[in-house]
mmCIF file of C-alpha atoms in Angstrom:
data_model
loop_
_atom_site.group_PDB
_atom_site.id
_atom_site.type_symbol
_atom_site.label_atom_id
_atom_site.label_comp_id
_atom_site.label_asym_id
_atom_site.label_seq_id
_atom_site.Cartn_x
_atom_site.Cartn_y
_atom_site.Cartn_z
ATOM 1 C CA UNK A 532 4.950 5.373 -4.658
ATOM 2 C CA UNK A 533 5.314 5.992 -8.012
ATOM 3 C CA UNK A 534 2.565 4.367 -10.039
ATOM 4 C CA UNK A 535 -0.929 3.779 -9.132
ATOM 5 C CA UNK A 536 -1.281 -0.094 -9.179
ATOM 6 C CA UNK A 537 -5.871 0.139 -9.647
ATOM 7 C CA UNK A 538 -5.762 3.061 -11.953
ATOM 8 C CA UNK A 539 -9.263 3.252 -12.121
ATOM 9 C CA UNK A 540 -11.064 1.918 -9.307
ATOM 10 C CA UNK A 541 -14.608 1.178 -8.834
ATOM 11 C CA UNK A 542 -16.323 3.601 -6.183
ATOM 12 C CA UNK A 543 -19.262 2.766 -4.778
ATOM 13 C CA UNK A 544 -21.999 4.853 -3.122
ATOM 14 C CA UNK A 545 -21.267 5.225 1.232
ATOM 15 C CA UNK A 546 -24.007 3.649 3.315
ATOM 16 C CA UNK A 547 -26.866 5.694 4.909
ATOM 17 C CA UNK A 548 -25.768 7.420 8.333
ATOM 18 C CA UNK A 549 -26.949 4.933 10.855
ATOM 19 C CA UNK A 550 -30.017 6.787 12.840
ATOM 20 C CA UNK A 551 -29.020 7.049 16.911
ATOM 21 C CA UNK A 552 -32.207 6.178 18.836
ATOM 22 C CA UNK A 553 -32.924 7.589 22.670
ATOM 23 C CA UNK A 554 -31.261 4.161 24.287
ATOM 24 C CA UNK A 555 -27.969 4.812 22.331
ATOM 25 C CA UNK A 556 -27.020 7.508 24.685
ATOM 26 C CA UNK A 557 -28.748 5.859 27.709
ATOM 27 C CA UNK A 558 -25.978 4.595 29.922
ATOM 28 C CA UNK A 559 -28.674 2.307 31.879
ATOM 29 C CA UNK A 560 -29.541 0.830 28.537
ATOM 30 C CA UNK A 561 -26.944 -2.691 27.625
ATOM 31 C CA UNK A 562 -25.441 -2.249 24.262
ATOM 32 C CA UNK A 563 -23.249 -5.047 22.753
ATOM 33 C CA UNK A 564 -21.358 -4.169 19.827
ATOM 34 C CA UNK A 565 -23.053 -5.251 16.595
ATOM 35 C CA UNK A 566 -21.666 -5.670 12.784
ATOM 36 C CA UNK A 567 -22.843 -1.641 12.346
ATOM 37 C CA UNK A 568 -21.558 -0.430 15.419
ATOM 38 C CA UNK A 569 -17.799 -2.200 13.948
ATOM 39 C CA UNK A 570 -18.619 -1.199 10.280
ATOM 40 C CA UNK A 571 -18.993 2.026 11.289
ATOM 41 C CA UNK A 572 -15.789 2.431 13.323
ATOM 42 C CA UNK A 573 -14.087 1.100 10.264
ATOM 43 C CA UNK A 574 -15.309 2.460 7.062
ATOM 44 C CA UNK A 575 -14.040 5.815 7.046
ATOM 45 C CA UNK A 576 -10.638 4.297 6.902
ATOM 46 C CA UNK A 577 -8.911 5.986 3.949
ATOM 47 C CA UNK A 578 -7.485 3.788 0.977
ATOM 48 C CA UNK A 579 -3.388 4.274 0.606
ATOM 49 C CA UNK A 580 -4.060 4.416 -3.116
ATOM 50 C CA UNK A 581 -6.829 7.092 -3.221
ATOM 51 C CA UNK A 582 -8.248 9.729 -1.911
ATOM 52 C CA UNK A 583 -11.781 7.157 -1.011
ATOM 53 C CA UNK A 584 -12.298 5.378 1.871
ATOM 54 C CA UNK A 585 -12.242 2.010 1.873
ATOM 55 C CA UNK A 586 -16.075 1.814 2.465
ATOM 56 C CA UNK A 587 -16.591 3.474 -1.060
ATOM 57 C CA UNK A 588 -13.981 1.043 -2.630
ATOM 58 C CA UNK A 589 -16.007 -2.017 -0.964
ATOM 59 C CA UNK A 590 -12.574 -2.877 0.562
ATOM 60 C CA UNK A 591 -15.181 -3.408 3.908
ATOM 61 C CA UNK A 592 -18.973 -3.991 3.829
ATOM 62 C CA UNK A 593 -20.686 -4.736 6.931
ATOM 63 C CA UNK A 594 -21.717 -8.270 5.892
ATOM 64 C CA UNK A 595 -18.414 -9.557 5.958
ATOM 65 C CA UNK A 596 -18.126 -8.410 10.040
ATOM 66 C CA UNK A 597 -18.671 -10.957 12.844
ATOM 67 C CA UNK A 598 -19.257 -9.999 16.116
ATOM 68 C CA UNK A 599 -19.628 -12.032 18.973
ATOM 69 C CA UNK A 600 -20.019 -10.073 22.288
ATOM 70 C CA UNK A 601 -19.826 -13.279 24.645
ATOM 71 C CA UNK A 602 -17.077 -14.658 23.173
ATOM 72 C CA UNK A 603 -15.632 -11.165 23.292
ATOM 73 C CA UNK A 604 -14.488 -11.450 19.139
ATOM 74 C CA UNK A 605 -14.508 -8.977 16.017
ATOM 75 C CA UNK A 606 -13.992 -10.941 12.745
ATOM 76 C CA UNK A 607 -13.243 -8.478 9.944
ATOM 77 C CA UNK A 608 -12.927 -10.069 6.384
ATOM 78 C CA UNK A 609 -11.844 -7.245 3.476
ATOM 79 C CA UNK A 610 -11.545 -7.510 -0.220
ATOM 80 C CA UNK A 611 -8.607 -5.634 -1.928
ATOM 81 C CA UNK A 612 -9.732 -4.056 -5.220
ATOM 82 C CA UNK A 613 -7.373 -6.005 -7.637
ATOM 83 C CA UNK A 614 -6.367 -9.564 -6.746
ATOM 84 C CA UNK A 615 -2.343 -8.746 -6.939
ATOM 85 C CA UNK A 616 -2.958 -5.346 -4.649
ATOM 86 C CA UNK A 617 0.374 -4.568 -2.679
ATOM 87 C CA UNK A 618 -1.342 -2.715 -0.320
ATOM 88 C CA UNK A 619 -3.421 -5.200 1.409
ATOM 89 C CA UNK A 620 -1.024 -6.101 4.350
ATOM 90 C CA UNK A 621 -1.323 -2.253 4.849
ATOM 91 C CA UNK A 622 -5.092 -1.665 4.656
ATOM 92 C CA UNK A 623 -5.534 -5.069 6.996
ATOM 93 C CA UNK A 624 -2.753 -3.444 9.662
ATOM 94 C CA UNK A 625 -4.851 -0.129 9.820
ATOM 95 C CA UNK A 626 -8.176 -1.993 10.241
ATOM 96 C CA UNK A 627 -6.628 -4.000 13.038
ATOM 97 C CA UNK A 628 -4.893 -0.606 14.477
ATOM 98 C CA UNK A 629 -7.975 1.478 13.864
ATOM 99 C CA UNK A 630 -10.246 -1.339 15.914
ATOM 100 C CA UNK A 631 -7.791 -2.303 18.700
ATOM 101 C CA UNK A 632 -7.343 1.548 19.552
ATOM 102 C CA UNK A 633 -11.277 1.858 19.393
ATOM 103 C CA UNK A 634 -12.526 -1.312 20.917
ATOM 104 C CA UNK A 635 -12.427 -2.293 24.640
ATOM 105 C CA UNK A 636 -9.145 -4.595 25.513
ATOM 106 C CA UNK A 637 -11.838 -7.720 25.774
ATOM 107 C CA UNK A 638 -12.069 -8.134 22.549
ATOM 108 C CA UNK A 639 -10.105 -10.385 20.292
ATOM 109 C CA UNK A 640 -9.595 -8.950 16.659
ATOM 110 C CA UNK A 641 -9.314 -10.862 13.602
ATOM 111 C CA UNK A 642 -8.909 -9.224 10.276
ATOM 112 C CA UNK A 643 -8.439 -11.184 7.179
ATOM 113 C CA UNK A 644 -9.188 -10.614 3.453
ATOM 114 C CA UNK A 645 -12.058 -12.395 2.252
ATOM 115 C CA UNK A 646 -11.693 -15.736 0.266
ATOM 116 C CA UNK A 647 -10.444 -16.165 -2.823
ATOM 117 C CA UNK A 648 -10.191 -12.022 -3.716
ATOM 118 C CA UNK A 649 -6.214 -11.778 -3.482
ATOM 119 C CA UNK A 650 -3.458 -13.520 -5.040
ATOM 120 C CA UNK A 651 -1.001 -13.917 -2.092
ATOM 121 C CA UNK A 652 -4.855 -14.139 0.558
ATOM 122 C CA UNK A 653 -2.492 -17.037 2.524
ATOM 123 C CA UNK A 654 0.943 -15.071 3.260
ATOM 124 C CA UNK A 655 -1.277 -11.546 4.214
ATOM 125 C CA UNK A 656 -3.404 -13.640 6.645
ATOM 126 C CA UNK A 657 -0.564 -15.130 8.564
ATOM 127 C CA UNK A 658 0.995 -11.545 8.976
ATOM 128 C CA UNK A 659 -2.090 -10.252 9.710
ATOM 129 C CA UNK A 660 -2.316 -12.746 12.430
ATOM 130 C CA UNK A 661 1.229 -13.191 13.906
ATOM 131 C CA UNK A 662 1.064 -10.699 16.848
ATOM 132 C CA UNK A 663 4.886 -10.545 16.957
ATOM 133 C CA UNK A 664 5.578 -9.469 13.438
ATOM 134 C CA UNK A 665 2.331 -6.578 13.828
ATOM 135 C CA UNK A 666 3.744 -5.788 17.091
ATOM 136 C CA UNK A 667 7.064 -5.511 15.243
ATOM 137 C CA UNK A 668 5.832 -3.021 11.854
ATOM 138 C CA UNK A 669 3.712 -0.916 14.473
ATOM 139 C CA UNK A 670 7.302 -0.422 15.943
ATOM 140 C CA UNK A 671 8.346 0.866 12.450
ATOM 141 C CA UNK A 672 8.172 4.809 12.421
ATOM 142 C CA UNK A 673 7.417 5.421 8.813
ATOM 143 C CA UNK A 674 4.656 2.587 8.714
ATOM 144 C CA UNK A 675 3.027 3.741 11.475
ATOM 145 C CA UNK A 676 2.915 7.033 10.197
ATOM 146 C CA UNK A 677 0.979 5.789 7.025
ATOM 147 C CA UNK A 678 -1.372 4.133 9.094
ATOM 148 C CA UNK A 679 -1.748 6.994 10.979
ATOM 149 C CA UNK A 680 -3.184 8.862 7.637
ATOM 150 C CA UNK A 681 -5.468 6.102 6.404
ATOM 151 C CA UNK A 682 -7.115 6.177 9.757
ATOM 152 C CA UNK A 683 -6.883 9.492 10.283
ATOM 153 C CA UNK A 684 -10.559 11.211 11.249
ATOM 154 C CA UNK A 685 -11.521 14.066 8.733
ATOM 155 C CA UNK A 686 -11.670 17.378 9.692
ATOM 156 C CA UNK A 687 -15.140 18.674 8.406
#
C-alpha cells in the first residue's frame, strides 16, 4: 500500500490489565465467557494501517461485545476510524479468524461494524457474514498471511 488512507489517527489510552482472581485458574470453578474475557482475546489485534492495535484506535471497545454463553454466541460490533476505511473487511476477517481459532467450536461468531460508522457498513456485513466467501479469502495465501500479522501475538 502506498498511501496511508487515516494519516493521523486518534490513539487512545489501552484498558487496565484485567486482575486474575484465585477461581480463574480453578478448574472446579464454572467460567462462562464474558464481554472481557472476548475483549481481551481481541484487542491486541494489530491495525493494517499502523503500528497500534486496534484497542488503542477504538476500532473494538468491550461495550460493543455480546456474549451469550447459553445460546453459545459472540457478537462483535467494530468501528473503522474513517467512515470510507478500505480496510474494514480486513480488520472484521481477523477479528472473526482471531476468535474462531481462540474460542471453543460451540460458539457462533458474529462480527459486524457498528451502525452508522462506515460508508459501505451494508456490503462489509454481508461478507463478513457469508461463510462461503470467508471460507473462500481464508483460502487466499497472501490474505491470510496479512491476517496472520494483525493477529499476530507480540514477542515481549
Amino acid at each position: 500500500m502506498s498511501e496511508l488512507e487515516n494519516i493521523n489517527p486518534n490513539v487512545y489510552k489501552r484498558s487496565e490489565e484485567r486482575k486474575y482472581t484465585e477461581n480463574d485458574e480453578n478448574d472446579d470453578v464454572v467460567d462462562p465467557f464474558d464481554e472481557r474475557e472476548i475483549f481481551d482475546l481481541i484487542r491486541n489485534i494489530n491495525d493494517p494501517e499502523h503500528p497500534l492495535t486496534l484497542e488503542e484506535l477504538h476500532v473494538l471497545e468491550q461495550s460493543l461485545i455480546t456474549v451469550d454463553n447459553e445460546k453459545n454466541f459472540v457478537k462483535v460490533l467494530f468501528t473503522p476510524t474513517i467512515p470510507h476505511c478500505s480496510m474494514a473487511t480486513l480488520i472484521g476477517l481477523s477479528i472473526r479468524v482471531k476468535l474462531l481459532r481462540a474460542l471453543p467450536p460451540r460458539f457462533k461468531v458474529s462480527v459486524e461494524i457498528n451502525p452508522g460508522t462506515h460508508a459501505s457498513e451494508n456490503a462489509v456485513n454481508k461478507q463478513l457474514a457469508d461463510k462461503e466467501r470467508v471460507a473462500a479469502a481464508l483460502e487466499n495465501t497472501h490474505l491470510i498471511e496479512v491476517i496472520n500479522q494483525c493477529i499476530a501475538v507480540p514477542i515481549q
